[in-house]
Structures are given as structure tokens and as C-alpha cells.
Coordinates of C-alpha atoms in Angstrom, one line a residue:
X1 CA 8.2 8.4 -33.2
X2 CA 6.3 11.3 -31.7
X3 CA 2.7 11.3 -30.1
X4 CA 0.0 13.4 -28.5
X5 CA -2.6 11.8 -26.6
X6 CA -5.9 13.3 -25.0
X7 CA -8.2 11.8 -22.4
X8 CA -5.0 10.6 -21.3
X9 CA -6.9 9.1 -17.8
X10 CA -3.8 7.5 -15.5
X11 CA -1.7 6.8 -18.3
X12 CA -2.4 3.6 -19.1
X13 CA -2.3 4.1 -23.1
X14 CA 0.5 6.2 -22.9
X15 CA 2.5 4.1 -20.5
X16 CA 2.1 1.0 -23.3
X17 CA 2.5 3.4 -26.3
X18 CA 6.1 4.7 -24.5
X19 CA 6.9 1.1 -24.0
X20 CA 6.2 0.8 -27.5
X21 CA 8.9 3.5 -28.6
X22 CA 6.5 6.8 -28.7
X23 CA 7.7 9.6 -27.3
X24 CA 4.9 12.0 -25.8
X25 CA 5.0 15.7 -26.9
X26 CA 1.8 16.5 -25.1
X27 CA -0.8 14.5 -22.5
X28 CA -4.3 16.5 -22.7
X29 CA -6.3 15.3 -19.2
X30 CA -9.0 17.3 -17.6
X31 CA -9.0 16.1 -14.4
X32 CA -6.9 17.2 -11.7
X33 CA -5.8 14.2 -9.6
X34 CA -5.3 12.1 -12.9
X35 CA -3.1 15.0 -13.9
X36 CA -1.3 14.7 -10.7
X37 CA -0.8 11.0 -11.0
X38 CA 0.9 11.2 -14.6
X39 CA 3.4 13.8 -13.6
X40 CA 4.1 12.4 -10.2
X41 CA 5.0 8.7 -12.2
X42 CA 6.7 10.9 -15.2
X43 CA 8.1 14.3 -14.2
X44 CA 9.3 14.6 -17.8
X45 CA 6.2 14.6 -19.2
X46 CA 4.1 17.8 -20.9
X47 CA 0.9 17.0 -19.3
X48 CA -1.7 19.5 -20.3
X49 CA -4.4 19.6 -17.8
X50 CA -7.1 21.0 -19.4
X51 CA -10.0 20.3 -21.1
X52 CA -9.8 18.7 -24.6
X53 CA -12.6 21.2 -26.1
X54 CA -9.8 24.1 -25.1
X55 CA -6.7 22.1 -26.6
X56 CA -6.0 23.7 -30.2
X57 CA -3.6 20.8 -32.3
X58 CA -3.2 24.0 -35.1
X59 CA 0.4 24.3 -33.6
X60 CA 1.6 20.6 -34.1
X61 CA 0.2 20.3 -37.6
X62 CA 2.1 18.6 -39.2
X63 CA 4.8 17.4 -36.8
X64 CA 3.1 14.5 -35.1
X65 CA 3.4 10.4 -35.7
X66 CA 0.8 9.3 -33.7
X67 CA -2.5 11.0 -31.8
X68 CA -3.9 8.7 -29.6
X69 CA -7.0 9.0 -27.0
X70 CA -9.1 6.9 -24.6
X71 CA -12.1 9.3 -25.1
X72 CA -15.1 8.7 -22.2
X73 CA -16.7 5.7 -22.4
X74 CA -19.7 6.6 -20.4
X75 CA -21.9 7.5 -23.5
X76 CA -21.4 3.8 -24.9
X77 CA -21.5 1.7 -21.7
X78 CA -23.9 -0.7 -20.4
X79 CA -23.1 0.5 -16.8
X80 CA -24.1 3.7 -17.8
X81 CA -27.2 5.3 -19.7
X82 CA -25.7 4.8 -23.5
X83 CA -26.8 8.4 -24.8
X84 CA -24.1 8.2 -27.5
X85 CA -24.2 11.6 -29.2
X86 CA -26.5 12.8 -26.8
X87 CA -24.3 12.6 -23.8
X88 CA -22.5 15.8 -23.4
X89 CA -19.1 13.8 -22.0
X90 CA -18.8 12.4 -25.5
X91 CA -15.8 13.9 -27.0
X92 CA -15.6 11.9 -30.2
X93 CA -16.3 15.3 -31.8
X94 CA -13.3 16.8 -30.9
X95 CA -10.9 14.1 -31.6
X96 CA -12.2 14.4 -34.9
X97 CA -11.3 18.3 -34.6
X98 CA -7.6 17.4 -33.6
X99 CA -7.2 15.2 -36.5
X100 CA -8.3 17.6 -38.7
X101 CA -5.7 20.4 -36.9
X102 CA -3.2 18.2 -36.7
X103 CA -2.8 15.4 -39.5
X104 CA -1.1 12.8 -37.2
X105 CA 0.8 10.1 -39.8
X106 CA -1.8 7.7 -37.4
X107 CA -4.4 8.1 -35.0
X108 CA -5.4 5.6 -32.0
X109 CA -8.8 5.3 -30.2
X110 CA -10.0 3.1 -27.6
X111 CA -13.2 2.7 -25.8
X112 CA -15.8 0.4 -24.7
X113 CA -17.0 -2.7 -26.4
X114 CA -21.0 -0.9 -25.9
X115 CA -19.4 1.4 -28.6
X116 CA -20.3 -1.2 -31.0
X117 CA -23.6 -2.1 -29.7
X118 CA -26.4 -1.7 -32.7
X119 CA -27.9 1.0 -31.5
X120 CA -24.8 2.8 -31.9
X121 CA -24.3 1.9 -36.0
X122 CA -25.7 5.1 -37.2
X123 CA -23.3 7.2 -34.9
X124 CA -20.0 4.9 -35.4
X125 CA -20.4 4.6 -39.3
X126 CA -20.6 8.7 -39.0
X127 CA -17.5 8.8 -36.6
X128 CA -15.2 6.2 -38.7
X129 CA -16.4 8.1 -42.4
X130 CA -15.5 11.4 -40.7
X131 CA -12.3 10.2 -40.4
X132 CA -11.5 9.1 -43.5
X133 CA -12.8 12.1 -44.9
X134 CA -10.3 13.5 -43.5
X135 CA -7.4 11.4 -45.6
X136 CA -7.0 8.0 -43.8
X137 CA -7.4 3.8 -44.3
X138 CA -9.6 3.4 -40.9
X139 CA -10.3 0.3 -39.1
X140 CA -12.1 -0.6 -35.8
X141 CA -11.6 -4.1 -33.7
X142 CA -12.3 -5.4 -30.4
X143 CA -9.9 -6.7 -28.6
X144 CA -9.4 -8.6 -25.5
X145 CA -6.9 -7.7 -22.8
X146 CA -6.3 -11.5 -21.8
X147 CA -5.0 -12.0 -25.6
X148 CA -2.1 -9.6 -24.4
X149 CA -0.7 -11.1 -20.9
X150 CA -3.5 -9.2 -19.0
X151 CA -5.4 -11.3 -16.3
X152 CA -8.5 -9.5 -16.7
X153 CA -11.7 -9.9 -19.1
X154 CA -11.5 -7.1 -20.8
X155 CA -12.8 -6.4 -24.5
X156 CA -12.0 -3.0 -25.9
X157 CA -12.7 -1.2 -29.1
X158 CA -9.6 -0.3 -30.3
X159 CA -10.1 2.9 -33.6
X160 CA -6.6 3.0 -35.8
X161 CA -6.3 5.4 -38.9
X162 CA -3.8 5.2 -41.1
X163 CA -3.1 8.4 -43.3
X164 CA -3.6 8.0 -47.0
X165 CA -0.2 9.1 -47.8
X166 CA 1.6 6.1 -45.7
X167 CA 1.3 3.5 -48.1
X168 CA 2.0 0.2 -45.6
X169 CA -0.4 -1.4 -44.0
X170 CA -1.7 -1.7 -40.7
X171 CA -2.5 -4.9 -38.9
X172 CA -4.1 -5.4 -35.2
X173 CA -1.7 -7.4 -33.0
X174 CA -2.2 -11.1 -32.9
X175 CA -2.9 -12.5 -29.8
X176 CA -0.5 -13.9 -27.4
X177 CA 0.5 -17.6 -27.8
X178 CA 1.6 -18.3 -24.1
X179 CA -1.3 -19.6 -21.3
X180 CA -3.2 -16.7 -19.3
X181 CA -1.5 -15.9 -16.5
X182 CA -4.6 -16.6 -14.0
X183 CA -5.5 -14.2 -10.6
X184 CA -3.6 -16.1 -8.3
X185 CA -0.5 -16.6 -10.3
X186 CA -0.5 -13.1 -10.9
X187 CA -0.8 -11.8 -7.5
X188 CA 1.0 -14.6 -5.5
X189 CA 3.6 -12.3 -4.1
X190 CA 1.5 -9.4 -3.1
X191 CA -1.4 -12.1 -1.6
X192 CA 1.9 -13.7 0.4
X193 CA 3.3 -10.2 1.6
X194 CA 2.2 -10.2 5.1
X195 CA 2.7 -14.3 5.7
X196 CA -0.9 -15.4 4.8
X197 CA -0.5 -19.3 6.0
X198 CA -3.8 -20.0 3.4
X199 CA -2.2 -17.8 0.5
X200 CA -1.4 -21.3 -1.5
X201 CA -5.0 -22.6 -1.5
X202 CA -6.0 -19.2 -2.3
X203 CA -4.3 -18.9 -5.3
X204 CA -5.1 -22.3 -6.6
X205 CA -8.6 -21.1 -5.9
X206 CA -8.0 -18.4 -7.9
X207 CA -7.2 -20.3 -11.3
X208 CA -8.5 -18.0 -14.0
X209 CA -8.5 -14.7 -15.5
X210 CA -10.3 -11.5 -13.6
X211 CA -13.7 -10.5 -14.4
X212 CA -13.5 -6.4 -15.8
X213 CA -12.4 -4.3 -13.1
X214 CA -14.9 -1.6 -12.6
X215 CA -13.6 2.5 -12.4
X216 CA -16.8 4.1 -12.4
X217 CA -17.5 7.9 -12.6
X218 CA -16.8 10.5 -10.1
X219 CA -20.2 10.5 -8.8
X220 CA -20.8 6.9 -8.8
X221 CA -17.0 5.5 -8.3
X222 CA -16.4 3.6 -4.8
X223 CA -13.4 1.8 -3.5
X224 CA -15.1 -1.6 -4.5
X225 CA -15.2 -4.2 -7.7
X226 CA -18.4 -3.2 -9.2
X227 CA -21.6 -4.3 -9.0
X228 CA -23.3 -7.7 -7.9
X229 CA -22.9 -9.8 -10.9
X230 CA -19.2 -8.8 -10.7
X231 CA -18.7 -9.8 -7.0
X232 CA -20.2 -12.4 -7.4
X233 CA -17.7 -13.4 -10.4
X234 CA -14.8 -12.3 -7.7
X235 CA -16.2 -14.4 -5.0
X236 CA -15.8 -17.3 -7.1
X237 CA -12.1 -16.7 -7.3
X238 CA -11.9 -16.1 -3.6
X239 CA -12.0 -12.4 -3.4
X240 CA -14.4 -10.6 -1.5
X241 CA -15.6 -7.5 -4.1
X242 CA -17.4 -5.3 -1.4
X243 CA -14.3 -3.3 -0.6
X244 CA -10.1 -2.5 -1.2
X245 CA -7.9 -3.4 1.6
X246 CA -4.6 -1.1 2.6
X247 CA -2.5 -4.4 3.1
X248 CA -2.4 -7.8 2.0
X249 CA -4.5 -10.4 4.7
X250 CA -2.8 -11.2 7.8
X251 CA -0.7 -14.0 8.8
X252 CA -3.7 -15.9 10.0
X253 CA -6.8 -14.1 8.0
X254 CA -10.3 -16.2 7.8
X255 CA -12.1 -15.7 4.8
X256 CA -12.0 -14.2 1.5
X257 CA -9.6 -11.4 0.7
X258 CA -9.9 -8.1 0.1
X259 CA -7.5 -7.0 -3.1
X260 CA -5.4 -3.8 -2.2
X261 CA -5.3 -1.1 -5.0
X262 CA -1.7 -2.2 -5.7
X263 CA -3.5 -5.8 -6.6
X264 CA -6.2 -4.4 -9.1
X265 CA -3.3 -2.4 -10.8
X266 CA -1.6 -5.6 -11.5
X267 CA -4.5 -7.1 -12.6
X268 CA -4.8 -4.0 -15.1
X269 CA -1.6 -4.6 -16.2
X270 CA 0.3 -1.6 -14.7
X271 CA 4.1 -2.1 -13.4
X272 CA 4.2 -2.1 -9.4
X273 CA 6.2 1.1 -9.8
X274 CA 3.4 3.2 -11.3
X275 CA 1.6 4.9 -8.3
X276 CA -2.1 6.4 -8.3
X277 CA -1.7 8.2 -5.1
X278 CA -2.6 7.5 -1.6
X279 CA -6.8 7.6 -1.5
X280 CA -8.7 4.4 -2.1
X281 CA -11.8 5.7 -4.0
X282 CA -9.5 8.0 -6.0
X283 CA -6.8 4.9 -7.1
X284 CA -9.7 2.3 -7.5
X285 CA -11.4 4.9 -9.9
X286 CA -8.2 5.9 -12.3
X287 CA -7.0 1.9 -12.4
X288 CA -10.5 1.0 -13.2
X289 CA -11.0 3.1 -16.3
X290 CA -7.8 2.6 -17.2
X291 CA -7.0 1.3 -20.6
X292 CA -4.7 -1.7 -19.9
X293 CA -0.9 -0.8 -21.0
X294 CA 0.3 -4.2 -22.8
X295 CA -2.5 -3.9 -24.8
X296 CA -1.9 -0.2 -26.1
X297 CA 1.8 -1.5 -26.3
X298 CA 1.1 -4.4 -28.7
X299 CA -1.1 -1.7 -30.8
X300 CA 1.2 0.6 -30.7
X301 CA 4.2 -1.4 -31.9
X302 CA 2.1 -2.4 -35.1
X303 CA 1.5 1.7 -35.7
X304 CA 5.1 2.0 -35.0
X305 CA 5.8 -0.7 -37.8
X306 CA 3.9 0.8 -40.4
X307 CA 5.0 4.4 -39.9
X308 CA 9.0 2.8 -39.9
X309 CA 8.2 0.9 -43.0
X310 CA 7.1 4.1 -44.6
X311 CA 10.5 5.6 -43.6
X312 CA 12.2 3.0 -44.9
X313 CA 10.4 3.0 -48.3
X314 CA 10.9 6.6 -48.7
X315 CA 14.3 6.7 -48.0
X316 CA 14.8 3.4 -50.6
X317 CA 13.3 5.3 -53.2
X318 CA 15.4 8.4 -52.3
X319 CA 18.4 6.2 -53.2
X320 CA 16.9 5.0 -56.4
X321 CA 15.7 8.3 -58.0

């Protein structure tokens, strides 16, 4: 299974949509140190950086399983000024212009939970009858990271169209059966790195999931964990939001921690191998709007279903005529 994905951030998507068996034939990202960071962590890939509005799909048409996007979310949050429409970063209007160029077999979208905020019904009704104007079964659901092993409150919108012609169905991902894995069980061996003689209490302190990590823009993005209703959710886990920390506390530390970025990209669900570079602000700001990989791998496995079921039914019929 083939994909193209725009928006494509830090790679979070298409880090869980690879683990889910999609093979990337193009990553569209604007920005210049995301681009960086997704071809530092995979050489091979064909990252495009460029902006979407630029990107013409007219040469894959045709060819592609899956196109997949985190388009900005800015235009729908509640951190931000929810213009919707009005906001010139909303870029719902081109991914409609790619699935038109292209015809992906499937098509994955993602954004905020504010996307489905009333105010917004007009707008999204518009967005999910374009698409199946354009030939596909759509469906829209919010899900929540912590149903998929991630140790972090966080509800996305997940968009997933299904073209006409692929007669299986699609179905969201059930959620996990095992306990959420809580802050302090997640992070135990990066809190213990540097011999931290409290880092046992801390982590029993630390007994439930993560509130939603922050990214922010690029004017407003700082190497913190969001505003004050957020630290104060971090403080009662034991974690002192105001600022990142380069290492893990000291032998004898005082106080409440400082998470390093290496912490919050656990927390988002990213392996300890994927690297976001050396600058606080920058790392905080690309794991922060990431979208969590298990989650885009557990969606993507059930696209990946449906579009092998569809093989298999064409090829049984193949047989039979």
C-alpha cells in the first residue's frame, strides 16, 4: 500500500501510517525545520518541502492507496481565534483539490476536536459533502490518544473516506483493552537517567495519563507545557510546566521536574529513536502539534484492511468469472 501525505508536520501520522504497512511516495511540508527533521529520521523518504497550495496530485492520479493529512488546526482551536474558513492557514480547500487530482482508493484527515465545535457545522457538513461528491463513503470520529497506548489526553478528529468503488467497509479502531500506561510508568527510565534518589515517589506521584501537550504556533510557541490551566494539570502530576529541561533532574534534585523534550515525545507516543533536532522551542513546538503515531497506526491498519479486502475480493471474483 502506497500513500501521500501533506501537512506532514514531524511525521507523526506518517511514522504510524508506515508502521501500519504504507509506504510513502511523497511527504508535502511547508516548513523548513519540520522538513529537516523528517529527512534527518528517514533519509529515504521523498519529502516535498513546499507549500501544499503549489503541490499538483495530477501526476499520481490514479496510482495512490491512501492520501493522508494533518491539515492546520489553528482555524478550529480553542487556543486560537477559531476563524474556520476565514483563517487563511486553513487548507481544507486544498486537500479537497488533491482528492479530486488524485482519487486515492482512501483518504485520512486529522485535526482538532474544536473542528467539531457547533459553530463549525455549517463549514464541516460543506467539507465532508464535498468529499463525497467527489465519489467516497465518508465518516468523521473523535478519538482519544489514551484509547491507543498514548499517555496523554488527547481527542482528535480523525476524517476517513472510502472511495465508492471499494465495496468493504471501514471501521474506526476499537480502543485498547490493556490499562493506561500512566506519566510516571511511562517515563521511569528517562526520570531515573541521571540517579534521581526521589524518582520512585515521583512516579507514583505521577499516576495518570498527561494533560494535551501544547505545540503552539511559530509566533506563539515556547519551550514550555502550555498555558496555566495546563501547568497547573502538570503540577499535579509532579511536573513543573514553566519550562523543558536538557537532562533528566540530578542525583539529588528538590522539587518538581522539568520534562526534557525527549520526555514529551514519549508522552506523544514517538519512539526514543525519532529526533526533532537540537533547539528547545523548535522540538517542543513539532512534538506538540504532532499527531500521536499509535493512533494514526491503529487508523491506518483498519484503511489498510479494507483496501486488502478489496484485493482479495477482486481477485476471488477474477477466479470465478
Amino acid at each position: 500500500m502506497n500513500c501521500i501525505e501533506i501537512c506532514a508536520g514531524a511525521g507523526g501520522q506518517a511514522l504510524g501510517l508506515e508502521e501500519a504497512g504504507f509506504e510513502h511516495v511523497a511527504l508535502v511540508e511547508y516548513e523548513s525545520d519540520y522538513c529537516k527533521t523528517l529527512k534527518q529520521n528517514r533519509p529515504n523518504w521523498n519529502v516535498v518541502c513546499a507549500d501544499v497550495k503549489d503541490f499538483s496530485g495530477l501526476e499520481y492520479a490514479g496510482s495512490i492507496d491512501l492520501l493522508a493529512g494533518g491539515v492546520p488546526c489553528p482555524p478550529f482551536s480553542v487556543a486560537g481565534k477559531q476563524l474556520g474558513k476565514s483563517d487563511e492557514r486553513d487548507l481544507f480547500p486544498e486537500a479537497l483539490r488533491l482528492i479530486n487530482e488524485i482519487k486515492p482508493k482512501a483518504v485520512m484527515l486529522e485535526n482538532v476536536k474544536g473542528f467539531l465545535d457547533p459553530k463549525f457545522n455549517e463549514y464541516r457538513t460543506s467539507i465532508l459533502n464535498a468529499i463525497e461528491k467527489l465519489d467516497y463513503k465518508v465518516q468523521i470520529k473523535l478519538l482519544n490518544a489514551s484509547d491507543y497506548g498514548v499517555p496523554q489526553l488527547r481527542p482528535r478528529i480523525v476524517i476517513v473516506g472510502i472511495r465508492n468503488d471499494i465495496k468493504c467497509d471501514f471501521h474506526y479502531p476499537l480502543p485498547y483493552k490493556k490499562k493506561n500506561i500512566t506519566v510516571g510508568e511511562a517515563l521511569s527510565d528517562l526520570i531515573k537517567k541521571n540517579g534521581w534518589k526521589k524518582a520512585d515517589s515521583w512516579i507514583k506521584k505521577a499516576n495518570t495519563i498527561a494533560p494535551t501537550i501544547v505545540g503552539g504556533s511559530k509566533k506563539h510557541g515556547g519551550p514550555d507545557l502550555g498555558p496555566v490551566r495546563a501547568r497547573r494539570a502538570w503540577a499535579a502530576l509532579g511536573v513543573d510546566g514553566l519550562g523543558i529541561a536538557n537532562e533528566a533532574p540530578a542525583e539529588d534534585f528538590e522539587g518538581m521536574p522539568r520534562l526534557t523534550p525527549r520526555m514529551i515525545a514519549r508522552i506523544q507516543g514517538f519512539p526514543d529513536q525519532w529526533t526533532f533536532g537540537t533547539k528547545k522551542t523548535a522540538a517542543c513546538r513539532m512534538i506538540g502539534n504532532a499527531f500521536p503515531p499509535p493512533v494514526a497506526k491503529a487508523v491506518g491498519e483498519e484503511i489498510k484492511k479494507v483496501l486488502e479486502n478489496e484485493v482479495t475480493t477482486g481477485e476471488r471474483e477474477k477466479k470465478v468469472s
